[in-house]
């Protein structure tokens, strides 16, 4: 029985990666072919691409494992930053961190503020709630949308510039109906695989005794974040360095929004109060990672290659240190 659980987790993790990668491709195809407004399509595609994290966390609260839900999203943010650091080391000759815009820096600040609210919410859960929703989740929702609006206004000139560029048709071989059908089928498939991934992860937590928060923060988080890492790798190969970095930082902010949405769907109590202290350590580590990221993108272009890669090296080393500490506190 235990062997089947591990096989089920591995199969669902691999399937999640490939399905989510194709979902991103056909999401881009929908955006190219649809007649709806770009903002509306952007929201739909953004939600679809984040379905692995969303589905896994929602399934976690349905089966009453809030620690796994919180760990999945906070752990995904930590893994995203590790992935960015690894890519930075691989592409060190290009010094990709020096090729970002103000948008990435602003979203990094937003991620820090959002994560700080999560740390406070887990450390000192507020006793009162609005219906069953924690006030912390309300703060997260407000901060995310207000912060997002301010960042969009700050960078709207770049947005207009992008809109005026002539679009290239990359999906001529597909009709509109084919694109929408495949996008819908992949979205349904990712929800199914995300649910299987979460259920098997919870069983692994019981079998191994590692705890749902640890499993969520590392095994599930890595599985649901690999498609994001794949997309970043593709963007870097195309030398679109700013897109790669900004999309990953934006994904981290959206993951915390998903955490607030998950709390809204958790009717059995306060999601944060039932979370493990392990998640606090991971959240604090993610803030440190973002600060190291900010150092990388804010400084002048270093003369020496080793000096340039120091922040990314620290992120890689600290990730394994955090993993070890979290394992000890499981």
C-alpha angles and dihedrals in degrees: 000000000000091000091054090052092054091045090049091051093048094047093047091047092052091044091049091054096051096040093048092047090054090043090059090051095050090042087060089048091053089051090053097048105033124101094208121106115284093236092055093047090046091057093048093049092044091054092045094051089049092050094106091061094037096048094044093051095044090049089050093057091044090058088042101248103128092165090062091050094052093040092051094056098039090043090050089057091051092049092047090057091046089053091050090050092050091050089048090055092047093049094037092131089064094045090217094186090068091057099069131112130229089266093072092049093049092049089049089057090048091051090052092052093046092048092049089057089052091051091051091045093053094041098043110019112199110243095219129060141187100249100314095326119106117237086231090064090050089053090049093051093048094045093047095051096039092045092046092051092049092049092048091051091047091053100031093113089063088048092056089048091055092047092055093054116103111254121229118220108235100165103053092134091065127070121222091254093051092050095049092045094051092044091052094046092049091048090053091046092051091052091052093047092045090055093048089048092054097044093049090045090056090051090050089052089054095044096047098033090227093129130243094262093056093045091047094047095050118014098035094034093053092047094051094042099051093085089056090051090049091053091050091050090052092050091050092051087055087051090241091138099162093050091051094051099040093048092053094048090046089051090056091055091048091050090061089049087055088053089058090047089050090053090053089055094048107091099170099078143298109338093206097048090056093051123107124253085239087076090058091057091048092048092050089048090051090055090051089050091051090049090053088048090052090052089054096051097038101051127083118265105282119233094219123059094218092053088053096053097047096096092048092047089052091051091053093047093045092049091061091043090053090047090054094047092047090050090053091051095044 
